[in-house]
PDB file of C-alpha atoms in Angstrom:
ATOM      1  CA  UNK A   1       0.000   0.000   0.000  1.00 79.00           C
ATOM      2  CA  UNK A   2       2.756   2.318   0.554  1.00 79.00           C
ATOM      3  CA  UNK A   3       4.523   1.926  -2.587  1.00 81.00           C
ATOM      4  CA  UNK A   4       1.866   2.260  -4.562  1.00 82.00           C
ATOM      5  CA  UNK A   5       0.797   5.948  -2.818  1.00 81.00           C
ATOM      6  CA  UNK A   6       4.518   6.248  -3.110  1.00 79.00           C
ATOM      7  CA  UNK A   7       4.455   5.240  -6.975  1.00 82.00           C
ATOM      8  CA  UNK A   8       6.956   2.364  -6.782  1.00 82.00           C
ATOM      9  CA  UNK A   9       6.225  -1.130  -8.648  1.00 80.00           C
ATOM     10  CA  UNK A  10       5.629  -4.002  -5.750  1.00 80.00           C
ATOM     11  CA  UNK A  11       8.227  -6.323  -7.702  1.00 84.00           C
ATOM     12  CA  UNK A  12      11.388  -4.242  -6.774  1.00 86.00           C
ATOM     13  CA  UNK A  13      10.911  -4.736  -3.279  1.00 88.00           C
ATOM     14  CA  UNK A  14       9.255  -8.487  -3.719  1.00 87.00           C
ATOM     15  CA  UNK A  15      12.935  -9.348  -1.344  1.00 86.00           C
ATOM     16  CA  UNK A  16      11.992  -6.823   1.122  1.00 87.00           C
ATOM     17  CA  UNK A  17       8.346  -8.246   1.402  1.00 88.00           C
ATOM     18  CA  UNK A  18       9.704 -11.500   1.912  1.00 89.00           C
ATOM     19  CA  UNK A  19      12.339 -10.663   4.883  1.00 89.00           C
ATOM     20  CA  UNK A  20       9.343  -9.129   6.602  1.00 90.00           C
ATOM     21  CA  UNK A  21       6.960 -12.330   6.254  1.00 93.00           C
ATOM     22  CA  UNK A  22       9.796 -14.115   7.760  1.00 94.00           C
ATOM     23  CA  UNK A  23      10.495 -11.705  10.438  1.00 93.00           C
ATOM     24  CA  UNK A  24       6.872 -11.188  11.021  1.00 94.00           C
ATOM     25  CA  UNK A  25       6.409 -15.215  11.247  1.00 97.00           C
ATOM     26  CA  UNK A  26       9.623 -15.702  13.803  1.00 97.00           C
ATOM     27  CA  UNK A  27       7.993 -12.834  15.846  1.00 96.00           C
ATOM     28  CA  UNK A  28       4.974 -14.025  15.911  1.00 97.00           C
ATOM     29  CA  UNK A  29       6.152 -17.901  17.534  1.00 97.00           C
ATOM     30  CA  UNK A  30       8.114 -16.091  20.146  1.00 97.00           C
ATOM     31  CA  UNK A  31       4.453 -13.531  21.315  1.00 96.00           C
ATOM     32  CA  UNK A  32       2.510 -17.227  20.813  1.00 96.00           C
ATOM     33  CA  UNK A  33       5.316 -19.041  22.913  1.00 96.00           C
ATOM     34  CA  UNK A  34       5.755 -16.343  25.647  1.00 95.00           C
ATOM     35  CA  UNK A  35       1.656 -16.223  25.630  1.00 95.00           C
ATOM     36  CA  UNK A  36       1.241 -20.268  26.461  1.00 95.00           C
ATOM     37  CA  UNK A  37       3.820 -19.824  28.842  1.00 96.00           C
ATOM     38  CA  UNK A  38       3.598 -20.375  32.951  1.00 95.00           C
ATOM     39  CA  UNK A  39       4.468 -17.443  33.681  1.00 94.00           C
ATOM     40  CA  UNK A  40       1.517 -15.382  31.419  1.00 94.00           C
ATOM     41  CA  UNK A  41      -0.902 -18.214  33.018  1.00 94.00           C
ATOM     42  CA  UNK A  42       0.067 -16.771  36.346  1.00 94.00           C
ATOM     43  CA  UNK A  43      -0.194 -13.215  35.619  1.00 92.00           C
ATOM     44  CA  UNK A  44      -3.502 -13.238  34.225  1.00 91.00           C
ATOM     45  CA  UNK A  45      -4.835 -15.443  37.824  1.00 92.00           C
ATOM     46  CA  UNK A  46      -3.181 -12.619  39.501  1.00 88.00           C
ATOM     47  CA  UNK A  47      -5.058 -10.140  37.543  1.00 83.00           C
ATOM     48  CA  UNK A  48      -8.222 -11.475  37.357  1.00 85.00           C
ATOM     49  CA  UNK A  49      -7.907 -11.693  41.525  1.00 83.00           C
ATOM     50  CA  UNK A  50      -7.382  -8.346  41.687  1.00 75.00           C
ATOM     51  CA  UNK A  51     -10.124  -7.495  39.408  1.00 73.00           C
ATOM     52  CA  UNK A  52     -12.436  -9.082  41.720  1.00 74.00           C
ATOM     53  CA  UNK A  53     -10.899  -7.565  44.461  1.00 69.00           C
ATOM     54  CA  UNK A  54     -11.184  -4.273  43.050  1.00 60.00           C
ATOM     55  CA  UNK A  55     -15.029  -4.320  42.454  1.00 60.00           C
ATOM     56  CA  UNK A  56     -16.528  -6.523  45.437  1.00 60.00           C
ATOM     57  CA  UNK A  57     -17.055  -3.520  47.512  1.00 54.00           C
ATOM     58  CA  UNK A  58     -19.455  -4.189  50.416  1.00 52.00           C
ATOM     59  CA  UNK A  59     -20.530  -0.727  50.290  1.00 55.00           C
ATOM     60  CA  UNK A  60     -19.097   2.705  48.768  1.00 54.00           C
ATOM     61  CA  UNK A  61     -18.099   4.020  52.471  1.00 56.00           C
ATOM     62  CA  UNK A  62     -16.893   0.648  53.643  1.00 57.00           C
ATOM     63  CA  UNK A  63     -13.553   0.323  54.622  1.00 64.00           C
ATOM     64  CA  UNK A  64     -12.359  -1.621  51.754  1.00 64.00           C
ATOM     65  CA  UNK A  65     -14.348   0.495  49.212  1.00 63.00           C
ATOM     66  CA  UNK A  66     -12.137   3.655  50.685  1.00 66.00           C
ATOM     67  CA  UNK A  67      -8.920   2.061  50.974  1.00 74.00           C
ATOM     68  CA  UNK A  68      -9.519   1.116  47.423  1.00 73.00           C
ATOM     69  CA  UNK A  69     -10.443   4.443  46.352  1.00 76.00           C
ATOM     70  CA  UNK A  70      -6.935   5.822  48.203  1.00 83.00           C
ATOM     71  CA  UNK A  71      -4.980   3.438  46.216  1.00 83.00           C
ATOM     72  CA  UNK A  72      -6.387   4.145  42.888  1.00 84.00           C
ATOM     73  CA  UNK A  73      -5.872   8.216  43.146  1.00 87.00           C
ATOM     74  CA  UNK A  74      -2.278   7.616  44.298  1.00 88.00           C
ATOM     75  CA  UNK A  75      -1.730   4.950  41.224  1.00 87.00           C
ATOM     76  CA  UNK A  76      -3.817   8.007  38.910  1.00 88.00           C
ATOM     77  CA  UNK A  77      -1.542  10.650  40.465  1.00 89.00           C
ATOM     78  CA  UNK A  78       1.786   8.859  39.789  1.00 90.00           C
ATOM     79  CA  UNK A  79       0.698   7.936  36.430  1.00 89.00           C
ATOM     80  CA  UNK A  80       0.305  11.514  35.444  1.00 90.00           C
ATOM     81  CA  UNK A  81       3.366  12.997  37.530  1.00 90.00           C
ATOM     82  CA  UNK A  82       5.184  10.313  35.347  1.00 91.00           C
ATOM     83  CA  UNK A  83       3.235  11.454  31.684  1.00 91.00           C
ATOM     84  CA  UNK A  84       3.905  15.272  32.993  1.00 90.00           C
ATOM     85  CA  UNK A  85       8.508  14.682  33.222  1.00 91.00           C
ATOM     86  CA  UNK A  86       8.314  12.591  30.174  1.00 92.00           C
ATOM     87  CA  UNK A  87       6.223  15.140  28.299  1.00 91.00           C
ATOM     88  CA  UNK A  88       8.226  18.162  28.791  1.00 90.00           C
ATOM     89  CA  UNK A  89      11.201  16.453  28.119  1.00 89.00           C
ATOM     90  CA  UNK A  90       9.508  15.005  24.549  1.00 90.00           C
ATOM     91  CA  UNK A  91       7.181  17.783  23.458  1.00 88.00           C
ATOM     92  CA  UNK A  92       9.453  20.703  22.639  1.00 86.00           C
ATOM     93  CA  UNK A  93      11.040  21.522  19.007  1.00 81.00           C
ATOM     94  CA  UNK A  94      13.330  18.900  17.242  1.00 83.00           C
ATOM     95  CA  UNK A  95      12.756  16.249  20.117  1.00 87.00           C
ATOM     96  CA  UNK A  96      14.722  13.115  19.973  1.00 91.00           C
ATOM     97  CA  UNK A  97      12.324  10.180  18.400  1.00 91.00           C
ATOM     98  CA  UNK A  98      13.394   7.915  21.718  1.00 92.00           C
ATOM     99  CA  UNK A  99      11.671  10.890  24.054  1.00 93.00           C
ATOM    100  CA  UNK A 100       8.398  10.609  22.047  1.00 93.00           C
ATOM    101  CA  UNK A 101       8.362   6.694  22.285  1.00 92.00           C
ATOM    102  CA  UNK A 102       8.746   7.266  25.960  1.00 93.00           C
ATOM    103  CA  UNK A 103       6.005   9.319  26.012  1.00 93.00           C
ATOM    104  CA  UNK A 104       4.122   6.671  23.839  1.00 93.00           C
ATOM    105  CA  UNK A 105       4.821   4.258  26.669  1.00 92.00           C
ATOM    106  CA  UNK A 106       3.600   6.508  29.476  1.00 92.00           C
ATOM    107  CA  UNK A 107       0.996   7.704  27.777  1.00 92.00           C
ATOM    108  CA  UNK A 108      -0.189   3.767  27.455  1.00 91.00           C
ATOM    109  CA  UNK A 109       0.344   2.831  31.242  1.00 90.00           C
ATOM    110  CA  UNK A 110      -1.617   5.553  32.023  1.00 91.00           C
ATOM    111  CA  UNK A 111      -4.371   4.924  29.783  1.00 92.00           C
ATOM    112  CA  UNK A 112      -4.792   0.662  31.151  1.00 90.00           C
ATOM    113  CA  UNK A 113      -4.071   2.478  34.415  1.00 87.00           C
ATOM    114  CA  UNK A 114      -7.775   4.289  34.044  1.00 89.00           C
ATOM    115  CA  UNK A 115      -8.989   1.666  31.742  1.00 89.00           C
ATOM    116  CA  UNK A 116      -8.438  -1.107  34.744  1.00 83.00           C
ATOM    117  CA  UNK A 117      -9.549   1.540  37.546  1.00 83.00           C
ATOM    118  CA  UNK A 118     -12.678   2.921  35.479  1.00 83.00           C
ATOM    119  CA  UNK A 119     -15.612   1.774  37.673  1.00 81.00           C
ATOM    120  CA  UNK A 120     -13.426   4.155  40.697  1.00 80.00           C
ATOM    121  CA  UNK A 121     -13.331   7.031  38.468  1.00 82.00           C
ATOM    122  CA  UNK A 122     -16.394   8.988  37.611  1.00 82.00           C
ATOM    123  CA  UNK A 123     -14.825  10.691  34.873  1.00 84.00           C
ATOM    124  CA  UNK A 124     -12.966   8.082  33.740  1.00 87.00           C
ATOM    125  CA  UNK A 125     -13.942   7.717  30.318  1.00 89.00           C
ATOM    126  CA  UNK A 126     -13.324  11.529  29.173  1.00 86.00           C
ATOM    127  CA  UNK A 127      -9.948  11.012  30.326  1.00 88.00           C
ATOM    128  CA  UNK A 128      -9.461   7.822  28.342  1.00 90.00           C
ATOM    129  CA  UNK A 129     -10.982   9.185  24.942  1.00 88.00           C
ATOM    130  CA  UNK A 130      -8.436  12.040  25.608  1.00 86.00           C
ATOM    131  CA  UNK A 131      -5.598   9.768  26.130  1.00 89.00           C
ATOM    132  CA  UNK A 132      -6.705   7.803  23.032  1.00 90.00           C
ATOM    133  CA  UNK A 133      -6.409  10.629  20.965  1.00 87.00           C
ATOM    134  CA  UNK A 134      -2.859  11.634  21.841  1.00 88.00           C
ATOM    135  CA  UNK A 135      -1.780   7.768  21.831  1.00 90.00           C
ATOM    136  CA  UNK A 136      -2.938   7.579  18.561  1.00 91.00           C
ATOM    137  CA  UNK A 137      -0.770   9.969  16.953  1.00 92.00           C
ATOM    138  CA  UNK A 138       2.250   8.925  19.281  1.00 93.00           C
ATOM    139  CA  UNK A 139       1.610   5.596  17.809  1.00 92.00           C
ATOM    140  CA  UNK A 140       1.926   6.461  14.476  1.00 92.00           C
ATOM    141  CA  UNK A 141       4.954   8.075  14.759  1.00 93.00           C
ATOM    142  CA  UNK A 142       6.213   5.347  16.513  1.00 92.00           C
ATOM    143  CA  UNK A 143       5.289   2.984  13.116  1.00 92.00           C
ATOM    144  CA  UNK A 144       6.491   5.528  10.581  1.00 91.00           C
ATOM    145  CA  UNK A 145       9.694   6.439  12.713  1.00 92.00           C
ATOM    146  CA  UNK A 146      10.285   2.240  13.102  1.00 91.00           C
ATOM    147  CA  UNK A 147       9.628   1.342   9.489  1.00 89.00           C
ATOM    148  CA  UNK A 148      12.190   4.183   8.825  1.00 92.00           C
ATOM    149  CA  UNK A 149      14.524   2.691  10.520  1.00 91.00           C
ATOM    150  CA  UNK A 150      13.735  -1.145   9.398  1.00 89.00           C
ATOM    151  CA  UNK A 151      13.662  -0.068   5.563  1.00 88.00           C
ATOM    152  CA  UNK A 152      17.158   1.954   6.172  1.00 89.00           C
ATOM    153  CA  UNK A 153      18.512  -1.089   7.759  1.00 87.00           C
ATOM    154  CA  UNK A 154      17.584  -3.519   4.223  1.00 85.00           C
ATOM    155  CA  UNK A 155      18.159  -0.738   1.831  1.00 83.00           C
ATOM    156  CA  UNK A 156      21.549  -1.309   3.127  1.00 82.00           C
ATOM    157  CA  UNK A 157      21.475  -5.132   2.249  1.00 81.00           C
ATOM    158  CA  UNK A 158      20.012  -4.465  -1.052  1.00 78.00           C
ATOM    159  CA  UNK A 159      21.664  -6.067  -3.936  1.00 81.00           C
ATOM    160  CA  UNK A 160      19.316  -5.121  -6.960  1.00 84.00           C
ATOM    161  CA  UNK A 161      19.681  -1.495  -8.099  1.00 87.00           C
ATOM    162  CA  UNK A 162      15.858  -1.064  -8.604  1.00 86.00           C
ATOM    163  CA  UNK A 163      15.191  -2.589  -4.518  1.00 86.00           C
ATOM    164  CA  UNK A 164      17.704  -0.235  -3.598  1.00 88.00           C
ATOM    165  CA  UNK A 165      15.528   2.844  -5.324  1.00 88.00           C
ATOM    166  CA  UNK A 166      12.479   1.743  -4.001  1.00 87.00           C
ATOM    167  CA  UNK A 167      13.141   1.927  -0.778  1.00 89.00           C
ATOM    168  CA  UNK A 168      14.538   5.343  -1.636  1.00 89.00           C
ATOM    169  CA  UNK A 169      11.361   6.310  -2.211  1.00 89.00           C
ATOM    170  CA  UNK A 170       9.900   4.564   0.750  1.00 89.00           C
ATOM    171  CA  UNK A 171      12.192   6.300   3.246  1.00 90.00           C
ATOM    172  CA  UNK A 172      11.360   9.751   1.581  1.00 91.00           C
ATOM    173  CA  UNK A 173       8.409   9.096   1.940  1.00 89.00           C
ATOM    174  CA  UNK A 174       8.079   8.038   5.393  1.00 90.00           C
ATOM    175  CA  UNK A 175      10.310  10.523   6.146  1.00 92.00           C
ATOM    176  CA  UNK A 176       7.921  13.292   5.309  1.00 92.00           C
ATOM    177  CA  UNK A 177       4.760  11.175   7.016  1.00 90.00           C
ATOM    178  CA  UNK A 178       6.772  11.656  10.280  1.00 92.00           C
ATOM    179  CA  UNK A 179       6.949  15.007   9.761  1.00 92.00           C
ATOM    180  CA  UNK A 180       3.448  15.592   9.470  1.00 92.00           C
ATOM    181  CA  UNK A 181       2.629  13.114  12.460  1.00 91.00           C
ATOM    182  CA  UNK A 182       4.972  14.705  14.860  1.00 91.00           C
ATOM    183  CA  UNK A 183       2.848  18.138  13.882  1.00 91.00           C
ATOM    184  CA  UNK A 184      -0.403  16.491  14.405  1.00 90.00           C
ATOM    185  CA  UNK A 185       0.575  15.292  17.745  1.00 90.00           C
ATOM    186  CA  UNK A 186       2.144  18.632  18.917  1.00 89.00           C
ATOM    187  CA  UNK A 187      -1.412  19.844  17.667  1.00 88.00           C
ATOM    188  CA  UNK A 188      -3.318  17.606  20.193  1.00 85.00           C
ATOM    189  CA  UNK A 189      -1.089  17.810  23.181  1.00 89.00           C
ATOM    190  CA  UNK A 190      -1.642  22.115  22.831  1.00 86.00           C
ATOM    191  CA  UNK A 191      -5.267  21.069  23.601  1.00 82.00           C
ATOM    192  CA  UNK A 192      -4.043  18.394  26.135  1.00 82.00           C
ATOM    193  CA  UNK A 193      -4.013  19.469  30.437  1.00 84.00           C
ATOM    194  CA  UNK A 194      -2.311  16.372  32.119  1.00 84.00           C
ATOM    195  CA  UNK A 195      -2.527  17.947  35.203  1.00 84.00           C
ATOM    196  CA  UNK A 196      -6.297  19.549  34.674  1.00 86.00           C
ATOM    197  CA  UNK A 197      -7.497  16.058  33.629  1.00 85.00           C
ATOM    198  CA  UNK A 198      -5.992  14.127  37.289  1.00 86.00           C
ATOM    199  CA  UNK A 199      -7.513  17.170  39.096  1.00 85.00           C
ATOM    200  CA  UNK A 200     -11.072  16.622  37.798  1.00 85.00           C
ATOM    201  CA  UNK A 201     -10.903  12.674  38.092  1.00 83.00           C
ATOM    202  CA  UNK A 202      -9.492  12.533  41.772  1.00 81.00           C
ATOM    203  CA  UNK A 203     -11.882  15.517  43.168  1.00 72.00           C
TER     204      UNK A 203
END
């Protein structure tokens, strides 16, 4: 889909296709592996205990129900302090692409953070849909920025002439979708209040 927006034939980079396939394949064994695994049966009975624990409040003044609310705005409120540092470091001019990713990251702990904690939170939901909308863009700046990278990488390996131009074109133009992401995003985080958004869900 990308070389044909980018106006390059599919058949010089037929090698490159197939190296991905492969890669794709091997990476996909080692999720499905990991995912059968003891230690993934184990963290999903510890979740699913402290789901239950979570919501089988007696009463919404009971002692449990409060310590539970207490732990939730602390995990909310560290969640943000930690989305405020990594934000200032990654959303100024000519940012290093490894800041943004670590915002990505934050930005996605904090989200399952309210996801998991939702039925706490009356406002809950408005702060996920916000969330959503910055990971979004974080996300695909993440993609174009490790494609970039990837194609770089075989474009190096390439041993037909016309492979090696395609992916010339590729890169250009991924290069220039980053660029526009990395606007976009700076665009939604203006309209973004990390701290405005913890005050009104732990009030």
């Amino acid at each position: 889909e990308r070389a044909a927006r980018a106006g390059v034939g599919q058949d010089a980079l037929e090698p490159v296709i197939h190296r991905l396939q492969r890669d794709a394949r091997r990476a996909r064994e080692r999720m499905e592996k990991t995912l059968r695994s003891k230690r993934a049966a184990r963290l999903l009975e510890r979740l699913e205990r402290l789901v239950h624990q979570t919501l089988a409040h007696p009463g919404p003044r009971s002692a449990q129900a409060l310590e539970t609310r207490a732990a939730s705005e602390q995990a909310v409120r560290r969640a943000y302090r930690r989305m405020q540092r990594d934000s200032e470091a990654a959303v100024v001019p000519d940012a290093h692409i490894e800041l943004l990713h670590e915002l990505r990251k934050t930005a996605k702990r904090v989200r399952y953070t309210l996801e998991f904690l939702a039925p706490v939170f009356k406002r809950a939901e408005d702060a996920i849909s916000h969330l959503k909308e910055v990971q979004e863009h974080l996300g695909a700046i993440n993609d174009a920025s490790v494609m970039l990278t990837r194609l770089r990488a075989l474009g190096s390996r390439a041993r037909k002439a016309k492979t090696s131009f395609a992916l010339g074109v590729l890169v250009g133009s991924l290069e220039a979708e980053l660029r526009a992401e990395r606007a976009a995003f700076e665009r939604s985080w203006k309209k973004y209040d990390p701290r405005a958004e913890r005050r009104r869900l732990i009030e």
